[in-house]
GROMACS .gro file of N, CA, C and O in nm:
model
  376
    1UNK      N    1  -1.153   1.086   0.281
    1UNK     CA    2  -1.060   0.983   0.322
    1UNK      C    3  -1.127   0.879   0.411
    1UNK      O    4  -1.067   0.778   0.440
    2UNK      N    5  -1.249   0.903   0.452
    2UNK     CA    6  -1.316   0.806   0.538
    2UNK      C    7  -1.349   0.677   0.463
    2UNK      O    8  -1.388   0.580   0.525
    3UNK      N    9  -1.329   0.674   0.333
    3UNK     CA   10  -1.359   0.554   0.255
    3UNK      C   11  -1.236   0.467   0.231
    3UNK      O   12  -1.244   0.367   0.162
    4UNK      N   13  -1.123   0.506   0.284
    4UNK     CA   14  -1.003   0.424   0.271
    4UNK      C   15  -0.995   0.328   0.388
    4UNK      O   16  -1.034   0.366   0.498
    5UNK      N   17  -0.949   0.207   0.375
    5UNK     CA   18  -0.897   0.148   0.253
    5UNK      C   19  -1.010   0.111   0.156
    5UNK      O   20  -1.122   0.083   0.196
    6UNK      N   21  -0.976   0.111   0.028
    6UNK     CA   22  -1.069   0.080  -0.079
    6UNK      C   23  -1.054  -0.067  -0.115
    6UNK      O   24  -0.943  -0.120  -0.113
    7UNK      N   25  -1.164  -0.131  -0.149
    7UNK     CA   26  -1.157  -0.270  -0.195
    7UNK      C   27  -1.275  -0.351  -0.146
    7UNK      O   28  -1.335  -0.319  -0.044
    8UNK      N   29  -1.302  -0.455  -0.219
    8UNK     CA   30  -1.417  -0.540  -0.187
    8UNK      C   31  -1.377  -0.676  -0.130
    8UNK      O   32  -1.454  -0.739  -0.062
    9UNK      N   33  -1.256  -0.720  -0.162
    9UNK     CA   34  -1.213  -0.853  -0.118
    9UNK      C   35  -1.131  -0.843   0.010
    9UNK      O   36  -1.080  -0.735   0.044
   10UNK      N   37  -1.114  -0.956   0.076
   10UNK     CA   38  -1.027  -0.959   0.194
   10UNK      C   39  -0.885  -0.916   0.158
   10UNK      O   40  -0.822  -0.842   0.231
   11UNK      N   41  -0.837  -0.965   0.043
   11UNK     CA   42  -0.702  -0.928   0.003
   11UNK      C   43  -0.692  -0.777  -0.018
   11UNK      O   44  -0.596  -0.714   0.029
   12UNK      N   45  -0.788  -0.716  -0.086
   12UNK     CA   46  -0.786  -0.571  -0.108
   12UNK      C   47  -0.782  -0.495   0.024
   12UNK      O   48  -0.710  -0.397   0.038
   13UNK      N   49  -0.859  -0.541   0.119
   13UNK     CA   50  -0.862  -0.472   0.249
   13UNK      C   51  -0.729  -0.489   0.323
   13UNK      O   52  -0.675  -0.394   0.378
   14UNK      N   53  -0.676  -0.611   0.325
   14UNK     CA   54  -0.545  -0.633   0.391
   14UNK      C   55  -0.435  -0.556   0.321
   14UNK      O   56  -0.351  -0.493   0.386
   15UNK      N   57  -0.434  -0.559   0.187
   15UNK     CA   58  -0.334  -0.484   0.112
   15UNK      C   59  -0.352  -0.334   0.135
   15UNK      O   60  -0.255  -0.259   0.145
   16UNK      N   61  -0.477  -0.289   0.147
   16UNK     CA   62  -0.504  -0.148   0.170
   16UNK      C   63  -0.456  -0.100   0.306
   16UNK      O   64  -0.391   0.005   0.316
   17UNK      N   65  -0.484  -0.178   0.410
   17UNK     CA   66  -0.435  -0.140   0.543
   17UNK      C   67  -0.283  -0.146   0.548
   17UNK      O   68  -0.218  -0.062   0.611
   18UNK      N   69  -0.226  -0.245   0.479
   18UNK     CA   70  -0.079  -0.254   0.473
   18UNK      C   71  -0.022  -0.132   0.402
   18UNK      O   72   0.078  -0.074   0.446
   19UNK      N   73  -0.083  -0.092   0.292
   19UNK     CA   74  -0.038   0.026   0.218
   19UNK      C   75  -0.047   0.150   0.305
   19UNK      O   76   0.048   0.231   0.311
   20UNK      N   77  -0.157   0.167   0.375
   20UNK     CA   78  -0.172   0.284   0.463
   20UNK      C   79  -0.065   0.286   0.571
   20UNK      O   80  -0.007   0.390   0.601
   21UNK      N   81  -0.036   0.169   0.628
   21UNK     CA   82   0.065   0.160   0.733
   21UNK      C   83   0.204   0.195   0.682
   21UNK      O   84   0.277   0.273   0.744
   22UNK      N   85   0.239   0.139   0.567
   22UNK     CA   86   0.371   0.166   0.509
   22UNK      C   87   0.386   0.312   0.471
   22UNK      O   88   0.485   0.377   0.504
   23UNK      N   89   0.287   0.366   0.403
   23UNK     CA   90   0.294   0.506   0.359
   23UNK      C   91   0.295   0.599   0.480
   23UNK      O   92   0.370   0.697   0.484
   24UNK      N   93   0.215   0.568   0.582
   24UNK     CA   94   0.210   0.651   0.703
   24UNK      C   95   0.344   0.656   0.775
   24UNK      O   96   0.374   0.754   0.843
   25UNK      N   97   0.426   0.553   0.757
   25UNK     CA   98   0.555   0.549   0.825
   25UNK      C   99   0.653   0.654   0.772
   25UNK      O  100   0.754   0.682   0.835
   26UNK      N  101   0.623   0.709   0.653
   26UNK     CA  102   0.713   0.806   0.594
   26UNK      C  103   0.822   0.745   0.509
   26UNK      O  104   0.912   0.815   0.463
   27UNK      N  105   0.817   0.616   0.489
   27UNK     CA  106   0.915   0.546   0.407
   27UNK      C  107   0.916   0.605   0.266
   27UNK      O  108   0.811   0.639   0.213
   28UNK      N  109   1.033   0.619   0.204
   28UNK     CA  110   1.038   0.670   0.066
   28UNK      C  111   0.952   0.584  -0.027
   28UNK      O  112   0.945   0.461  -0.014
   29UNK      N  113   0.891   0.648  -0.123
   29UNK     CA  114   0.795   0.582  -0.212
   29UNK      C  115   0.853   0.463  -0.287
   29UNK      O  116   0.781   0.367  -0.314
   30UNK      N  117   0.981   0.467  -0.320
   30UNK     CA  118   1.038   0.355  -0.396
   30UNK      C  119   1.043   0.226  -0.315
   30UNK      O  120   1.066   0.118  -0.369
   31UNK      N  121   1.019   0.232  -0.185
   31UNK     CA  122   1.019   0.113  -0.099
   31UNK      C  123   0.879   0.065  -0.062
   31UNK      O  124   0.866  -0.038   0.005
   32UNK      N  125   0.778   0.138  -0.102
   32UNK     CA  126   0.642   0.103  -0.063
   32UNK      C  127   0.605  -0.040  -0.101
   32UNK      O  128   0.559  -0.117  -0.017
   33UNK      N  129   0.625  -0.077  -0.227
   33UNK     CA  130   0.581  -0.210  -0.274
   33UNK      C  131   0.652  -0.322  -0.199
   33UNK      O  132   0.589  -0.421  -0.160
   34UNK      N  133   0.782  -0.308  -0.176
   34UNK     CA  134   0.858  -0.412  -0.105
   34UNK      C  135   0.806  -0.431   0.037
   34UNK      O  136   0.788  -0.545   0.083
   35UNK      N  137   0.782  -0.322   0.105
   35UNK     CA  138   0.736  -0.331   0.244
   35UNK      C  139   0.592  -0.381   0.253
   35UNK      O  140   0.559  -0.457   0.344
   36UNK      N  141   0.508  -0.340   0.161
   36UNK     CA  142   0.370  -0.390   0.160
   36UNK      C  143   0.370  -0.539   0.135
   36UNK      O  144   0.299  -0.615   0.202
   37UNK      N  145   0.452  -0.584   0.041
   37UNK     CA  146   0.463  -0.728   0.013
   37UNK      C  147   0.507  -0.804   0.138
   37UNK      O  148   0.454  -0.910   0.170
   38UNK      N  149   0.604  -0.749   0.211
   38UNK     CA  150   0.651  -0.815   0.334
   38UNK      C  151   0.538  -0.824   0.437
   38UNK      O  152   0.524  -0.927   0.505
   39UNK      N  153   0.460  -0.718   0.449
   39UNK     CA  154   0.347  -0.723   0.543
   39UNK      C  155   0.243  -0.826   0.501
   39UNK      O  156   0.188  -0.898   0.585
   40UNK      N  157   0.215  -0.833   0.371
   40UNK     CA  158   0.118  -0.932   0.324
   40UNK      C  159   0.167  -1.074   0.350
   40UNK      O  160   0.087  -1.161   0.388
   41UNK      N  161   0.296  -1.098   0.333
   41UNK     CA  162   0.351  -1.229   0.368
   41UNK      C  163   0.334  -1.257   0.516
   41UNK      O  164   0.296  -1.367   0.556
   42UNK      N  165   0.362  -1.157   0.599
   42UNK     CA  166   0.348  -1.173   0.745
   42UNK      C  167   0.203  -1.201   0.784
   42UNK      O  168   0.177  -1.270   0.882
   43UNK      N  169   0.109  -1.148   0.705
   43UNK     CA  170  -0.033  -1.172   0.732
   43UNK      C  171  -0.079  -1.308   0.680
   43UNK      O  172  -0.193  -1.347   0.701
   44UNK      N  173   0.010  -1.379   0.609
   44UNK     CA  174  -0.023  -1.513   0.563
   44UNK      C  175  -0.064  -1.522   0.417
   44UNK      O  176  -0.100  -1.631   0.371
   45UNK      N  177  -0.061  -1.414   0.342
   45UNK     CA  178  -0.096  -1.419   0.201
   45UNK      C  179   0.016  -1.485   0.123
   45UNK      O  180   0.132  -1.454   0.140
   46UNK      N  181  -0.021  -1.579   0.036
   46UNK     CA  182   0.074  -1.655  -0.044
   46UNK      C  183   0.018  -1.670  -0.186
   46UNK      O  184  -0.101  -1.661  -0.208
   47UNK      N  185   0.106  -1.703  -0.279
   47UNK     CA  186   0.066  -1.737  -0.414
   47UNK      C  187   0.065  -1.889  -0.424
   47UNK      O  188   0.167  -1.953  -0.396
   48UNK      N  189  -0.047  -1.945  -0.459
   48UNK     CA  190  -0.060  -2.091  -0.473
   48UNK      C  191  -0.018  -2.166  -0.347
   48UNK      O  192   0.036  -2.276  -0.355
   49UNK      N  193  -0.033  -2.104  -0.229
   49UNK     CA  194   0.000  -2.169  -0.104
   49UNK      C  195   0.147  -2.185  -0.076
   49UNK      O  196   0.186  -2.248   0.022
   50UNK      N  197   0.232  -2.131  -0.161
   50UNK     CA  198   0.377  -2.147  -0.144
   50UNK      C  199   0.431  -2.032  -0.059
   50UNK      O  200   0.421  -1.916  -0.096
   51UNK      N  201   0.489  -2.065   0.056
   51UNK     CA  202   0.535  -1.962   0.148
   51UNK      C  203   0.646  -1.873   0.094
   51UNK      O  204   0.669  -1.765   0.144
   52UNK      N  205   0.714  -1.919  -0.011
   52UNK     CA  206   0.824  -1.838  -0.065
   52UNK      C  207   0.776  -1.734  -0.165
   52UNK      O  208   0.853  -1.648  -0.206
   53UNK      N  209   0.650  -1.742  -0.205
   53UNK     CA  210   0.599  -1.650  -0.305
   53UNK      C  211   0.500  -1.551  -0.244
   53UNK      O  212   0.395  -1.590  -0.196
   54UNK      N  213   0.537  -1.426  -0.248
   54UNK     CA  214   0.447  -1.321  -0.200
   54UNK      C  215   0.353  -1.280  -0.312
   54UNK      O  216   0.391  -1.284  -0.429
   55UNK      N  217   0.234  -1.238  -0.278
   55UNK     CA  218   0.142  -1.191  -0.381
   55UNK      C  219   0.191  -1.059  -0.441
   55UNK      O  220   0.266  -0.985  -0.379
   56UNK      N  221   0.150  -1.035  -0.562
   56UNK     CA  222   0.182  -0.906  -0.625
   56UNK      C  223   0.113  -0.795  -0.546
   56UNK      O  224   0.003  -0.814  -0.495
   57UNK      N  225   0.180  -0.685  -0.534
   57UNK     CA  226   0.122  -0.573  -0.460
   57UNK      C  227   0.031  -0.495  -0.554
   57UNK      O  228   0.076  -0.411  -0.630
   58UNK      N  229  -0.094  -0.532  -0.550
   58UNK     CA  230  -0.197  -0.458  -0.622
   58UNK      C  231  -0.302  -0.421  -0.520
   58UNK      O  232  -0.347  -0.506  -0.443
   59UNK      N  233  -0.337  -0.296  -0.517
   59UNK     CA  234  -0.432  -0.251  -0.416
   59UNK      C  235  -0.497  -0.122  -0.464
   59UNK      O  236  -0.427  -0.027  -0.499
   60UNK      N  237  -0.630  -0.120  -0.464
   60UNK     CA  238  -0.697   0.006  -0.498
   60UNK      C  239  -0.656   0.119  -0.404
   60UNK      O  240  -0.645   0.233  -0.445
   61UNK      N  241  -0.630   0.087  -0.278
   61UNK     CA  242  -0.588   0.189  -0.182
   61UNK      C  243  -0.450   0.243  -0.219
   61UNK      O  244  -0.428   0.364  -0.217
   62UNK      N  245  -0.358   0.154  -0.255
   62UNK     CA  246  -0.226   0.199  -0.297
   62UNK      C  247  -0.236   0.283  -0.423
   62UNK      O  248  -0.165   0.383  -0.438
   63UNK      N  249  -0.326   0.247  -0.513
   63UNK     CA  250  -0.347   0.328  -0.634
   63UNK      C  251  -0.385   0.471  -0.597
   63UNK      O  252  -0.333   0.567  -0.654
   64UNK      N  253  -0.475   0.486  -0.501
   64UNK     CA  254  -0.518   0.619  -0.456
   64UNK      C  255  -0.399   0.695  -0.396
   64UNK      O  256  -0.376   0.811  -0.428
   65UNK      N  257  -0.325   0.628  -0.308
   65UNK     CA  258  -0.210   0.694  -0.244
   65UNK      C  259  -0.104   0.735  -0.347
   65UNK      O  260  -0.046   0.843  -0.337
   66UNK      N  261  -0.081   0.649  -0.446
   66UNK     CA  262   0.016   0.683  -0.551
   66UNK      C  263  -0.033   0.801  -0.636
   66UNK      O  264   0.046   0.886  -0.675
   67UNK      N  265  -0.162   0.807  -0.662
   67UNK     CA  266  -0.216   0.922  -0.734
   67UNK      C  267  -0.198   1.050  -0.653
   67UNK      O  268  -0.159   1.154  -0.707
   68UNK      N  269  -0.224   1.042  -0.523
   68UNK     CA  270  -0.203   1.158  -0.437
   68UNK      C  271  -0.056   1.201  -0.434
   68UNK      O  272  -0.025   1.319  -0.421
   69UNK      N  273   0.033   1.104  -0.450
   69UNK     CA  274   0.177   1.133  -0.448
   69UNK      C  275   0.226   1.188  -0.582
   69UNK      O  276   0.341   1.231  -0.592
   70UNK      N  277   0.142   1.184  -0.684
   70UNK     CA  278   0.179   1.243  -0.811
   70UNK      C  279   0.231   1.146  -0.915
   70UNK      O  280   0.302   1.186  -1.007
   71UNK      N  281   0.195   1.020  -0.905
   71UNK     CA  282   0.248   0.920  -0.997
   71UNK      C  283   0.214   0.951  -1.143
   71UNK      O  284   0.294   0.923  -1.231
   72UNK      N  285   0.100   1.010  -1.171
   72UNK     CA  286   0.065   1.038  -1.311
   72UNK      C  287   0.148   1.152  -1.368
   72UNK      O  288   0.171   1.158  -1.487
   73UNK      N  289   0.195   1.241  -1.283
   73UNK     CA  290   0.275   1.354  -1.330
   73UNK      C  291   0.422   1.323  -1.334
   73UNK      O  292   0.496   1.378  -1.414
   74UNK      N  293   0.468   1.239  -1.244
   74UNK     CA  294   0.611   1.219  -1.226
   74UNK      C  295   0.660   1.081  -1.265
   74UNK      O  296   0.779   1.053  -1.251
   75UNK      N  297   0.574   0.993  -1.310
   75UNK     CA  298   0.617   0.857  -1.342
   75UNK      C  299   0.647   0.780  -1.215
   75UNK      O  300   0.572   0.785  -1.119
   76UNK      N  301   0.758   0.712  -1.212
   76UNK     CA  302   0.798   0.632  -1.095
   76UNK      C  303   0.822   0.723  -0.975
   76UNK      O  304   0.896   0.821  -0.982
   77UNK      N  305   0.760   0.686  -0.865
   77UNK     CA  306   0.772   0.765  -0.743
   77UNK      C  307   0.901   0.731  -0.669
   77UNK      O  308   0.936   0.615  -0.655
   78UNK      N  309   0.967   0.833  -0.619
   78UNK     CA  310   1.084   0.815  -0.535
   78UNK      C  311   1.080   0.918  -0.423
   78UNK      O  312   1.007   1.018  -0.432
   79UNK      N  313   1.156   0.891  -0.320
   79UNK     CA  314   1.168   0.985  -0.210
   79UNK      C  315   1.047   0.987  -0.119
   79UNK      O  316   0.946   0.924  -0.145
   80UNK      N  317   1.061   1.060  -0.009
   80UNK     CA  318   0.950   1.070   0.086
   80UNK      C  319   0.836   1.153   0.028
   80UNK      O  320   0.858   1.240  -0.056
   81UNK      N  321   0.718   1.125   0.071
   81UNK     CA  322   0.599   1.198   0.031
   81UNK      C  323   0.525   1.240   0.158
   81UNK      O  324   0.428   1.177   0.200
   82UNK      N  325   0.573   1.348   0.225
   82UNK     CA  326   0.520   1.385   0.356
   82UNK      C  327   0.369   1.411   0.358
   82UNK      O  328   0.302   1.373   0.454
   83UNK      N  329   0.315   1.475   0.256
   83UNK     CA  330   0.172   1.504   0.256
   83UNK      C  331   0.090   1.376   0.246
   83UNK      O  332  -0.014   1.362   0.312
   84UNK      N  333   0.136   1.281   0.166
   84UNK     CA  334   0.065   1.154   0.152
   84UNK      C  335   0.080   1.072   0.280
   84UNK      O  336  -0.015   1.007   0.324
   85UNK      N  337   0.198   1.077   0.342
   85UNK     CA  338   0.217   1.008   0.470
   85UNK      C  339   0.124   1.066   0.575
   85UNK      O  340   0.064   0.991   0.653
   86UNK      N  341   0.109   1.197   0.578
   86UNK     CA  342   0.019   1.261   0.675
   86UNK      C  343  -0.126   1.220   0.649
   86UNK      O  344  -0.203   1.195   0.742
   87UNK      N  345  -0.163   1.208   0.523
   87UNK     CA  346  -0.297   1.164   0.488
   87UNK      C  347  -0.319   1.021   0.537
   87UNK      O  348  -0.424   0.990   0.597
   88UNK      N  349  -0.224   0.933   0.513
   88UNK     CA  350  -0.236   0.794   0.559
   88UNK      C  351  -0.244   0.785   0.710
   88UNK      O  352  -0.323   0.708   0.765
   89UNK      N  353  -0.165   0.866   0.780
   89UNK     CA  354  -0.172   0.868   0.928
   89UNK      C  355  -0.310   0.912   0.975
   89UNK      O  356  -0.364   0.858   1.072
   90UNK      N  357  -0.368   1.010   0.907
   90UNK     CA  358  -0.501   1.057   0.943
   90UNK      C  359  -0.603   0.947   0.925
   90UNK      O  360  -0.691   0.925   1.010
   91UNK      N  361  -0.594   0.875   0.814
   91UNK     CA  362  -0.689   0.766   0.787
   91UNK      C  363  -0.683   0.659   0.894
   91UNK      O  364  -0.786   0.610   0.939
   92UNK      N  365  -0.563   0.624   0.939
   92UNK     CA  366  -0.553   0.518   1.040
   92UNK      C  367  -0.562   0.570   1.183
   92UNK      O  368  -0.555   0.494   1.278
   93UNK      N  369  -0.581   0.700   1.195
   93UNK     CA  370  -0.609   0.756   1.327
   93UNK      C  371  -0.488   0.788   1.411
   93UNK      O  372  -0.497   0.789   1.534
   94UNK      N  373  -0.375   0.813   1.349
   94UNK     CA  374  -0.255   0.847   1.424
   94UNK      C  375  -0.237   0.996   1.435
   94UNK      O  376  -0.266   1.072   1.351
   0.00000   0.00000   0.00000
């Protein structure tokens, strides 16, 4: 886990830290994308410079967290994922 967040670009790193923060909060998985998008907007990320458009939530770090949560076995993730939240808290040092 010492390699998280994953990504090479500034956006990947910001989206990765945002994903770790949201997941660490224990928020149900179906809300992860919405909250990450809100954080990216708060950090100043925009589509084509338009403040009303948030970037799509794509993040190698979120991909890892979703895999840990079982997305390949269960399809769309819902509900809390305590083990994944604990992993994210460990990564960010909480």
